[in-house]
PDB file of C-alpha atoms in Angstrom:
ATOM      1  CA  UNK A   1       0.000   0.000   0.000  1.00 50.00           C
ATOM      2  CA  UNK A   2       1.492   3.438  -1.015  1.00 46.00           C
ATOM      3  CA  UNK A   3       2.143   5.629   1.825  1.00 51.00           C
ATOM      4  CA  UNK A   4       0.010   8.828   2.484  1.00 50.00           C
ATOM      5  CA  UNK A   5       2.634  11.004   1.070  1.00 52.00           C
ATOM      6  CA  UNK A   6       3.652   9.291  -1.866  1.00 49.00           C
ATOM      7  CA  UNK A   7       1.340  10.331  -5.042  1.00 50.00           C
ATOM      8  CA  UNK A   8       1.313   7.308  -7.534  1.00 50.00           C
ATOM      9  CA  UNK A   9       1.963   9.470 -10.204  1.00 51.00           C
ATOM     10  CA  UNK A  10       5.719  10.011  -8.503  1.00 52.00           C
ATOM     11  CA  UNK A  11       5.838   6.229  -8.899  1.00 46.00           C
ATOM     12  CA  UNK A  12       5.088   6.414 -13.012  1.00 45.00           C
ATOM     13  CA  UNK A  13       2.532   8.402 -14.838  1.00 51.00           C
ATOM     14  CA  UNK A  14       0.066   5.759 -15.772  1.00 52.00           C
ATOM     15  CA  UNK A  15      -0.614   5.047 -11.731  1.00 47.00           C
ATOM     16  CA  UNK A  16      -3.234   6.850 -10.095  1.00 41.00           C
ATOM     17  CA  UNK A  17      -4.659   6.360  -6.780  1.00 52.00           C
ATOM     18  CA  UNK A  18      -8.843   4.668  -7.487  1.00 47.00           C
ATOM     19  CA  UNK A  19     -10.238   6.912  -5.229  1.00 45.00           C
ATOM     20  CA  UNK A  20      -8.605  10.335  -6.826  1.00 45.00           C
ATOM     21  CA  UNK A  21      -8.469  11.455 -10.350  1.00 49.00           C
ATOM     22  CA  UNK A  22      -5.615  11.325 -11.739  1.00 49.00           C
ATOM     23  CA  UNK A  23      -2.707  14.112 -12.591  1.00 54.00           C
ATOM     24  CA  UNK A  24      -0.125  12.666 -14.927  1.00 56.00           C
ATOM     25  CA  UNK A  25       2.216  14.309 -17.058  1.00 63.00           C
ATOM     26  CA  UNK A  26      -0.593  14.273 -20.308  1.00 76.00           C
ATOM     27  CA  UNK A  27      -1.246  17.318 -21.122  1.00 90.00           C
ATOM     28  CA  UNK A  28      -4.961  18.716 -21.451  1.00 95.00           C
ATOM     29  CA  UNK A  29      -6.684  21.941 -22.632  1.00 96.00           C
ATOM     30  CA  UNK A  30      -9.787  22.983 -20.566  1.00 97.00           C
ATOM     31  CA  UNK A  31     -13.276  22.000 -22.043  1.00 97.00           C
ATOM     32  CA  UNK A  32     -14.904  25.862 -21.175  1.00 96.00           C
ATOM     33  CA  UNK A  33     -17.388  24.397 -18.791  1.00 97.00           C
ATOM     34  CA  UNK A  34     -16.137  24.168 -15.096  1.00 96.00           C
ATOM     35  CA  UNK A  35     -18.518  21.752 -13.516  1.00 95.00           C
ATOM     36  CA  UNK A  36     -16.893  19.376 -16.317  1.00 96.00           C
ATOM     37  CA  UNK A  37     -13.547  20.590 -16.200  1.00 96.00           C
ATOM     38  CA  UNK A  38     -13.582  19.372 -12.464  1.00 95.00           C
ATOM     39  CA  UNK A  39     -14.172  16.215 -13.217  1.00 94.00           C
ATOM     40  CA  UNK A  40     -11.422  15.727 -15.627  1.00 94.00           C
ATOM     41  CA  UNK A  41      -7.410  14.619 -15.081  1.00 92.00           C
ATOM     42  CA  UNK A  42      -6.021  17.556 -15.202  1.00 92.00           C
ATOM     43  CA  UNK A  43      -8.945  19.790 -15.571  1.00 94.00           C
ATOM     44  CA  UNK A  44      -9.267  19.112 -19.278  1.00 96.00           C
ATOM     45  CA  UNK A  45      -9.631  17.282 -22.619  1.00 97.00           C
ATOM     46  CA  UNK A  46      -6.617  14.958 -22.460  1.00 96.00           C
ATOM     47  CA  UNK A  47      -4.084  15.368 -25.697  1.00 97.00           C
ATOM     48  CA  UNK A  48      -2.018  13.006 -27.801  1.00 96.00           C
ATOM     49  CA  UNK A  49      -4.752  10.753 -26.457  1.00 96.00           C
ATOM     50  CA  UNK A  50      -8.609   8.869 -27.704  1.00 97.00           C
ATOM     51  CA  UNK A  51     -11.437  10.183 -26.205  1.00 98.00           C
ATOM     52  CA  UNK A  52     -14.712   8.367 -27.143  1.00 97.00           C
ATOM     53  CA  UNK A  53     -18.147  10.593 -27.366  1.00 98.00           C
ATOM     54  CA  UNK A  54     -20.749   8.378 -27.428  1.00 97.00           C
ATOM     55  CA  UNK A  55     -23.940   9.934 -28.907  1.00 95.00           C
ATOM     56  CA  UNK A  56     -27.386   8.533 -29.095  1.00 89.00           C
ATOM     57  CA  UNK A  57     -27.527  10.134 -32.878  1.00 89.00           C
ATOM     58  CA  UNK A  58     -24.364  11.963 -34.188  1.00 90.00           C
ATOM     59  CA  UNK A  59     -25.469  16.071 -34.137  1.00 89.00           C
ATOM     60  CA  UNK A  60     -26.816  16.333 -30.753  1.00 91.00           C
ATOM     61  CA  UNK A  61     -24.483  19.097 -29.510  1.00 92.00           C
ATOM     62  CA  UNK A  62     -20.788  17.328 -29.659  1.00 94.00           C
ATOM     63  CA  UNK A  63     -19.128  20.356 -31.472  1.00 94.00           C
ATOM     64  CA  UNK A  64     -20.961  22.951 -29.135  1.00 94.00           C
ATOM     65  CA  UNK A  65     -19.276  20.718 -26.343  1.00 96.00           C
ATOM     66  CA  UNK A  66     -15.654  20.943 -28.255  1.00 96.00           C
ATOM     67  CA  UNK A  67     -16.141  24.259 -29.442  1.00 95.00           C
ATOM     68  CA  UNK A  68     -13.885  25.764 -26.228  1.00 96.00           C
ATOM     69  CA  UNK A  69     -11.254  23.572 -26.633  1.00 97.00           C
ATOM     70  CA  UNK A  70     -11.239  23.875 -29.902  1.00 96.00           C
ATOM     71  CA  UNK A  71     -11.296  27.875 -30.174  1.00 94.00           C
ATOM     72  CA  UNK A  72      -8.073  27.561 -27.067  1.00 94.00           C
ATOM     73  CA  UNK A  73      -6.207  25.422 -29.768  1.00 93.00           C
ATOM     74  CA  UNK A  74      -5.227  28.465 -31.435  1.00 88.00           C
ATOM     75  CA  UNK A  75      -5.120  28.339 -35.402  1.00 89.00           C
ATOM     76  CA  UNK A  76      -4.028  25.468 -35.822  1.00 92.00           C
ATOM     77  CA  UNK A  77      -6.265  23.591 -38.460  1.00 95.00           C
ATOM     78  CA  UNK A  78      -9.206  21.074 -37.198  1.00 96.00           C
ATOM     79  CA  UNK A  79      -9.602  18.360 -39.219  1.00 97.00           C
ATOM     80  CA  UNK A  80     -13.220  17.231 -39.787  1.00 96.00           C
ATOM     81  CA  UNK A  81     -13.305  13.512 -41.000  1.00 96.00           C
ATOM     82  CA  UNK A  82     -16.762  12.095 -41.966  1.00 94.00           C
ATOM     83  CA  UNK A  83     -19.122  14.432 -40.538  1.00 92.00           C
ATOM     84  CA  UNK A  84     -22.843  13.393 -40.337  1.00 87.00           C
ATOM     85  CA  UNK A  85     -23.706  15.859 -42.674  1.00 86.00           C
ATOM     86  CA  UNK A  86     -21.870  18.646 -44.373  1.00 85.00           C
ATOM     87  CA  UNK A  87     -20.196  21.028 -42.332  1.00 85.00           C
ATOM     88  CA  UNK A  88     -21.859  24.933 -42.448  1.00 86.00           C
ATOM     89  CA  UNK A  89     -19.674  27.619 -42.810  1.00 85.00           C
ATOM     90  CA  UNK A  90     -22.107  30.161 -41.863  1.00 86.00           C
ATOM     91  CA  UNK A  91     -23.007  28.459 -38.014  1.00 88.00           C
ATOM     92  CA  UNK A  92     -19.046  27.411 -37.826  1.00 89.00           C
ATOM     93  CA  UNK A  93     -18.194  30.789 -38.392  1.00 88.00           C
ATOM     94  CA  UNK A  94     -20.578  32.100 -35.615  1.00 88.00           C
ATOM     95  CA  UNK A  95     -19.135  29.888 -32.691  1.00 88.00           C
ATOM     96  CA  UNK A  96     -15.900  31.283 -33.701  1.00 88.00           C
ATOM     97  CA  UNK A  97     -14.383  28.173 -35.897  1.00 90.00           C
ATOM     98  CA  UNK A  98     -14.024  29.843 -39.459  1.00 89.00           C
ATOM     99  CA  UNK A  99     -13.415  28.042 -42.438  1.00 86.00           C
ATOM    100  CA  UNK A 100      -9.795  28.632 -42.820  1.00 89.00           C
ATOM    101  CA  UNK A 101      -9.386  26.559 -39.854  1.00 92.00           C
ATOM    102  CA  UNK A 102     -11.317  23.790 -41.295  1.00 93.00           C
ATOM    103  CA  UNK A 103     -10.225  20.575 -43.120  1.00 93.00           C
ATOM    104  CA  UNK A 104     -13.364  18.338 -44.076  1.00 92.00           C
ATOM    105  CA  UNK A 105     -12.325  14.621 -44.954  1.00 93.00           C
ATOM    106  CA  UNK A 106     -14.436  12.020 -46.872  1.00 89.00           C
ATOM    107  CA  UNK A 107     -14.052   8.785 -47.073  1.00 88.00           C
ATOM    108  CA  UNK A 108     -15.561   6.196 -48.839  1.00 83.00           C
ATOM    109  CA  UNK A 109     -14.796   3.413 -46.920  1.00 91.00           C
ATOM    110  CA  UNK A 110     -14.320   2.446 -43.769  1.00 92.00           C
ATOM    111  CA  UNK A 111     -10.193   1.691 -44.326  1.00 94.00           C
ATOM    112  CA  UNK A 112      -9.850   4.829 -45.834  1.00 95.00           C
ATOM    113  CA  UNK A 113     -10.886   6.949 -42.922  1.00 96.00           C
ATOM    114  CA  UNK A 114      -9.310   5.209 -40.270  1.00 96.00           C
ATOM    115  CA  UNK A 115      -6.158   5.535 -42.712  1.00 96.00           C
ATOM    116  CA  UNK A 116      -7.396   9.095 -42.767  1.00 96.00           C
ATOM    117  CA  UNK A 117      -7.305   9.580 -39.483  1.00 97.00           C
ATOM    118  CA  UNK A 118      -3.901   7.483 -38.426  1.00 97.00           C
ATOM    119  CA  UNK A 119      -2.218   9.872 -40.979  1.00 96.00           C
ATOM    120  CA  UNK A 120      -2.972  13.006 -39.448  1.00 96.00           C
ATOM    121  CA  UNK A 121      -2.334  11.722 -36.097  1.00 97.00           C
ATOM    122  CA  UNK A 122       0.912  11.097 -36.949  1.00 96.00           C
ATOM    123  CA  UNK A 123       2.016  14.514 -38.833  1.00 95.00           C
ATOM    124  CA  UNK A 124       0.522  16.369 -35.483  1.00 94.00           C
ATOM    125  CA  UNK A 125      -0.282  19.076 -37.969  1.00 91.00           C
ATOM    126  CA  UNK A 126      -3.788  19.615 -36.703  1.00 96.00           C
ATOM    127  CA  UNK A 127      -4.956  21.255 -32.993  1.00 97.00           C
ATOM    128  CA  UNK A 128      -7.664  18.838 -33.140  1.00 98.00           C
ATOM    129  CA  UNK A 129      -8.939  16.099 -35.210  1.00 98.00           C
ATOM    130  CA  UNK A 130     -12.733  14.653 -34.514  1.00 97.00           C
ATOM    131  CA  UNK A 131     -13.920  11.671 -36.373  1.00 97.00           C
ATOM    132  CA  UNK A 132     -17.362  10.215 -36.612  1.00 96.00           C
ATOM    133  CA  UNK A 133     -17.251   6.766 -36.650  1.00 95.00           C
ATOM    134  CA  UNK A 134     -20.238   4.369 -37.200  1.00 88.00           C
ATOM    135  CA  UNK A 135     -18.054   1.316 -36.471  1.00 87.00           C
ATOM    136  CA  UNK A 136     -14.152   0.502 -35.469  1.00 90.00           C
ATOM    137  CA  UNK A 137     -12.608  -2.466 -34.454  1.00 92.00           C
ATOM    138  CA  UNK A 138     -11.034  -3.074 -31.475  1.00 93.00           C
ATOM    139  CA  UNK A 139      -7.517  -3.398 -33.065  1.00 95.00           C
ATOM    140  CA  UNK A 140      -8.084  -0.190 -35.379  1.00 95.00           C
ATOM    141  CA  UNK A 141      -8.747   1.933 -31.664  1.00 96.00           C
ATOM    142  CA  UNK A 142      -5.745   0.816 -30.403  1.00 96.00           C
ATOM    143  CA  UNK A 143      -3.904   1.301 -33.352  1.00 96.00           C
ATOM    144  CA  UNK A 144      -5.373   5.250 -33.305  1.00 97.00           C
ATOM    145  CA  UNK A 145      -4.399   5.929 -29.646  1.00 96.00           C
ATOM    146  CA  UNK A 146      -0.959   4.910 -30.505  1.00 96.00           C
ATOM    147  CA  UNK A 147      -0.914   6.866 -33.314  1.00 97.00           C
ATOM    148  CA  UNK A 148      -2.252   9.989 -31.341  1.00 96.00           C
ATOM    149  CA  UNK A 149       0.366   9.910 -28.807  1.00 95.00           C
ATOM    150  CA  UNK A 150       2.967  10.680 -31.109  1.00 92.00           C
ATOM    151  CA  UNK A 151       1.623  14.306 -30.993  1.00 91.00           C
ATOM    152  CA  UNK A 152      -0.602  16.558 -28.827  1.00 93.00           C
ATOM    153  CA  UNK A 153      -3.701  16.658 -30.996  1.00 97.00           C
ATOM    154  CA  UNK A 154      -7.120  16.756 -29.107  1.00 98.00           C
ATOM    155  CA  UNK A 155      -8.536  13.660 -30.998  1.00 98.00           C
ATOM    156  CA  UNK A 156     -12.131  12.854 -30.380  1.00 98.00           C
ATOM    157  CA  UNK A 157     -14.352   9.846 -31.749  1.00 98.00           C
ATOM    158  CA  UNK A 158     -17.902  10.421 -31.943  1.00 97.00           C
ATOM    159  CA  UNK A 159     -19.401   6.667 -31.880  1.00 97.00           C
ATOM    160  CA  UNK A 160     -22.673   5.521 -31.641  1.00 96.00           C
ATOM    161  CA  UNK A 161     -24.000   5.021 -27.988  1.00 95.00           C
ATOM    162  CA  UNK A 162     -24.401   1.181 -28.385  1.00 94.00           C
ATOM    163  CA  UNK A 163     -21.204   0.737 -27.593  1.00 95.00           C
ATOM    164  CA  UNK A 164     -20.730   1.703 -24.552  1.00 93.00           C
ATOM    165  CA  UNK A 165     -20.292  -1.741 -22.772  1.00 92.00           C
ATOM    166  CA  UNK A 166     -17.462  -2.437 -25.536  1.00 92.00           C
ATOM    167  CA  UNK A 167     -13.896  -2.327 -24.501  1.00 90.00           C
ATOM    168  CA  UNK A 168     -11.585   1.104 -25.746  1.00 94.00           C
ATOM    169  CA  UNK A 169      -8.509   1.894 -25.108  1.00 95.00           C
ATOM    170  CA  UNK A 170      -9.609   6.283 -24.921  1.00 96.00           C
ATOM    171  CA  UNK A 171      -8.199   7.861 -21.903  1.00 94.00           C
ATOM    172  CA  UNK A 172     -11.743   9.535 -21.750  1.00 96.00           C
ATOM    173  CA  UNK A 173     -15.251   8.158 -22.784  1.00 97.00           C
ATOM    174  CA  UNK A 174     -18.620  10.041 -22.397  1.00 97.00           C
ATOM    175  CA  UNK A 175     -21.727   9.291 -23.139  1.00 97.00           C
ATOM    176  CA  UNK A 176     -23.781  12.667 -24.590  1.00 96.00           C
ATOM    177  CA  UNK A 177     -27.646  12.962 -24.558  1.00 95.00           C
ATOM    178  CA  UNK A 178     -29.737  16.000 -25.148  1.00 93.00           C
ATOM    179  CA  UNK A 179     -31.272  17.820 -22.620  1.00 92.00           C
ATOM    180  CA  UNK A 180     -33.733  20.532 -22.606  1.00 89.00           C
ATOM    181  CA  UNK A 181     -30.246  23.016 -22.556  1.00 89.00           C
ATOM    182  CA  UNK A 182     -27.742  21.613 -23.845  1.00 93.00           C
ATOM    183  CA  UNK A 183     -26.635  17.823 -22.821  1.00 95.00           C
ATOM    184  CA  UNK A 184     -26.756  15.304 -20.029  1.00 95.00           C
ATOM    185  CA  UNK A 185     -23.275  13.882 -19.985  1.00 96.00           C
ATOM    186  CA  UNK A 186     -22.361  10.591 -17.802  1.00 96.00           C
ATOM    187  CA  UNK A 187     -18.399   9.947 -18.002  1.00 95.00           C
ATOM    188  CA  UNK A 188     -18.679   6.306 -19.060  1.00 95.00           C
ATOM    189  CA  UNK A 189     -14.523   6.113 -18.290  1.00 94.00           C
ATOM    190  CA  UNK A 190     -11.786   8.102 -16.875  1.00 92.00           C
ATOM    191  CA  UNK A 191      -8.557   7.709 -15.204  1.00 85.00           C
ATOM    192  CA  UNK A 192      -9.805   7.674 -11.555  1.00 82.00           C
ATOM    193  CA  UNK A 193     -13.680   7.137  -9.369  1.00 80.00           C
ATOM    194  CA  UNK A 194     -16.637   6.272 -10.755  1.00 82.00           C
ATOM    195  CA  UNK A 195     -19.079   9.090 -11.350  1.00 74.00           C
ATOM    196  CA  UNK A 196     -22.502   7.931 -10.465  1.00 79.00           C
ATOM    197  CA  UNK A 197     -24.160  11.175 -11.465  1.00 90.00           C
ATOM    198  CA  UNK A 198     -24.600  12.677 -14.473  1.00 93.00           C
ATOM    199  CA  UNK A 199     -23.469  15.944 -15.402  1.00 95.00           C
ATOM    200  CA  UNK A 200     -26.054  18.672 -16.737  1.00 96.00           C
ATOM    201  CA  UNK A 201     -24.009  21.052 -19.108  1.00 96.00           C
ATOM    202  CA  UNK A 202     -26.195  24.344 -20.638  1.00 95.00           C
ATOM    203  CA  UNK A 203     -24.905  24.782 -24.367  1.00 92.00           C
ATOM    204  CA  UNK A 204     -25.173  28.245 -26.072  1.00 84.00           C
ATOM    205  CA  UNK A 205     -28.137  28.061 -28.929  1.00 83.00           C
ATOM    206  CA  UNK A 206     -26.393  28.470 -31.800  1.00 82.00           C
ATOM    207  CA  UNK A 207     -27.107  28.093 -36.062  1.00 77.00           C
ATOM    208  CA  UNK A 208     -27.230  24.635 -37.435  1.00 81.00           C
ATOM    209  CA  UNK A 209     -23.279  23.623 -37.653  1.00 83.00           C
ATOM    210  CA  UNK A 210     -24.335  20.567 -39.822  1.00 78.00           C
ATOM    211  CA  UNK A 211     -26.602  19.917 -42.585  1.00 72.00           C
ATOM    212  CA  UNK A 212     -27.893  18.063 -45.911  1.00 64.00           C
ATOM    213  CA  UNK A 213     -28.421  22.028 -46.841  1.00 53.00           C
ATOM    214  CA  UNK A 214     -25.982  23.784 -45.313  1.00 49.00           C
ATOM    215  CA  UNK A 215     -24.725  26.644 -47.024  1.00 47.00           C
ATOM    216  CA  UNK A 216     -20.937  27.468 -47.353  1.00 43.00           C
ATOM    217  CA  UNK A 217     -19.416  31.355 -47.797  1.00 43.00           C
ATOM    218  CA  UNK A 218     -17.942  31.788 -51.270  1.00 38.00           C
ATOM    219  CA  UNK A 219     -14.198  30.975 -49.910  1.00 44.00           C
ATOM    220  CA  UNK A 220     -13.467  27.493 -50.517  1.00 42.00           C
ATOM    221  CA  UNK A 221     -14.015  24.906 -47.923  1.00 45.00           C
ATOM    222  CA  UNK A 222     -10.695  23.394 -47.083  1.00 54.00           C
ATOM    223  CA  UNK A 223     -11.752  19.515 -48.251  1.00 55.00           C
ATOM    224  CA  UNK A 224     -10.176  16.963 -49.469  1.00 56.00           C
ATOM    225  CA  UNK A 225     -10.410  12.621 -50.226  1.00 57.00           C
ATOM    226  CA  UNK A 226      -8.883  10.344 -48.408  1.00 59.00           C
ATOM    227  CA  UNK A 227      -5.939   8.642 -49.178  1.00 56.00           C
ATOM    228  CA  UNK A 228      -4.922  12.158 -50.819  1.00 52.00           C
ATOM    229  CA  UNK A 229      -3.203  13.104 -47.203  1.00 50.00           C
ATOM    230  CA  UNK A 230       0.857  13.339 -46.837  1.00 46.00           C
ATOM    231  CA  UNK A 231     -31.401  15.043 -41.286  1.00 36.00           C
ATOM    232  CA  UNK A 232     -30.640  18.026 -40.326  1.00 40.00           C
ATOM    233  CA  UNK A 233     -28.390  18.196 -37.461  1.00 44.00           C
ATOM    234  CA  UNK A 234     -27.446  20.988 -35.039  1.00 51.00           C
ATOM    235  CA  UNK A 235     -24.154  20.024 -33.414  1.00 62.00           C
TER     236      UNK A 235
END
C-alpha cells in the first residue's frame, strides 16, 4: 500500500490512486465548462490521447461541447473527417471556428478513414482532429491511440452510444444525450472514481453547424479525399 505522502503518479505516470483522479504528465486543454472541467485529469480534454463521445444520434451538440477547446487550440487547423452531414460555414463561423481553420475529410470506406485519421495523427499538424465513426474495431482503436500519442492533438471519436459496454482503449469516454439546454453527460470512463451522477451542461443556442443544406461562404471549404493526405443536425 502506497504511503500517504507518496502520489502514484511520482511512482510512473500511468498510476493513479482509485479513489482520486488522476494528474499525470498528459497534457490537457480545458473543455470551457467548469462543472466538467472538475471532473477531468487535469482539468481538461486529455491530448495526444482517444477520447470516445458516445452519442445517441451523431449532431446532438458534440461540437458545441468541443467548441472551447477547440477555439483555445489556437489556429491550428481542425480536421473534420466524416461528418454526419456537411459542415456549415455560416453556423461554424458564428461559434468562432471559421473556415480557414477547417479541413473536411471524406471517405468512402471504412479503411480509408481510419487511414485518414492514423495519418494526421501522426504529422501532429492539426490542434484537433474529430472523427465520426459508425463502427471501429477493437484493433483499429488501439492502433489510433498509438498513433495519437505521437503528438498533442485533441482527438475525439464520436461513436454511436451502443457501444458503450465495448472495450476502448480512450483515456476519456462520455456518453452525450440531449437535454432541454444543452446535454446530459455521464463519463462512461476516466482515469480515476466512478461518477454515479450525471453531469447537466447548458450549451449556447447556436445556427445549425451541420446539414444536408448547409450553405458554405464563397471561400473554398478546405476539403479533401482520403488517401490524398501526406437530417438536419445541429451540433
Amino acid at each position: 500500500m502506497l504511503s500517504a505522502s507518496v502520489r502514484a503518479e511520482d511512482l510512473h505516470p500511468s498510476l493513479w490512486r482509485a479513489s482520486q483522479l488522476a494528474h499525470g504528465r498528459t497534457r490537457v486543454v480545458d473543455t470551457g465548462y467548469p462543472a466538467l472541467s472538475a471532473e477531468l485529469p487535469g482539468g481538461g480534454w486529455p491530448l495526444g490521447a482517444l477520447i470516445d463521445l458516445l452519442v445517441q444520434q451523431p449532431g446532438i451538440g458534440e461540437m458545441r461541447l468541443l467548441q472551447p477547446a477547440l477555439s483555445a487550440l489556437g489556429e491550428r487547423p481542425v480536421a473534420l473527417l466524416q461528418p454526419p452531414q456537411v459542415p456549415n460555414g455560416l453556423g461554424l463561423g458564428y461559434i468562432g471556428l471559421p473556415l480557414e481553420r477547417l479541413l473536411h475529410i471524406k471517405a468512402p470506406k471504412t479503411g480509408d478513414a481510419l487511414w485518414s485519421a492514423e495519418q494526421i495523427l501522426r504529422a501532429g499538424s492539426c490542434g484537433a482532429l474529430i472523427f465520426w465513426a459508425s463502427s471501429a474495431q477493437s484493433a483499429s482503436l488501439r492502433r489510433l491511440h498509438l498513433a495519437a500519442q505521437s503528438a498533442e492533438t485533441l482527438f475525439v471519436m464520436v461513436r454511436p452510444l451502443t457501444v458503450t459496454q465495448e472495450a476502448s482503449p480512450a483515456l476519456l469516454r462520455m456518453a452525450l444525450r440531449p437535454s432541454a439546454h444543452g446535454l446530459t453527460v455521464d463519463i462512461v470512463k476516466r482515469r480515476g472514481p466512478l461518477r454515479v451522477e450525471p453531469l447537466s451542461i447548458s450549451l449556447q443556442p447556436t445556427p445549425v453547424l451541420l446539414s444536408r443544406h448547409a450553405r458554405l461562404s464563397r471561400r473554398p471549404f478546405a476539403e479533401t479525399a482520403a488517401r490524398s493526405l501526406p437530417t438536419e443536425v445541429a451540433a
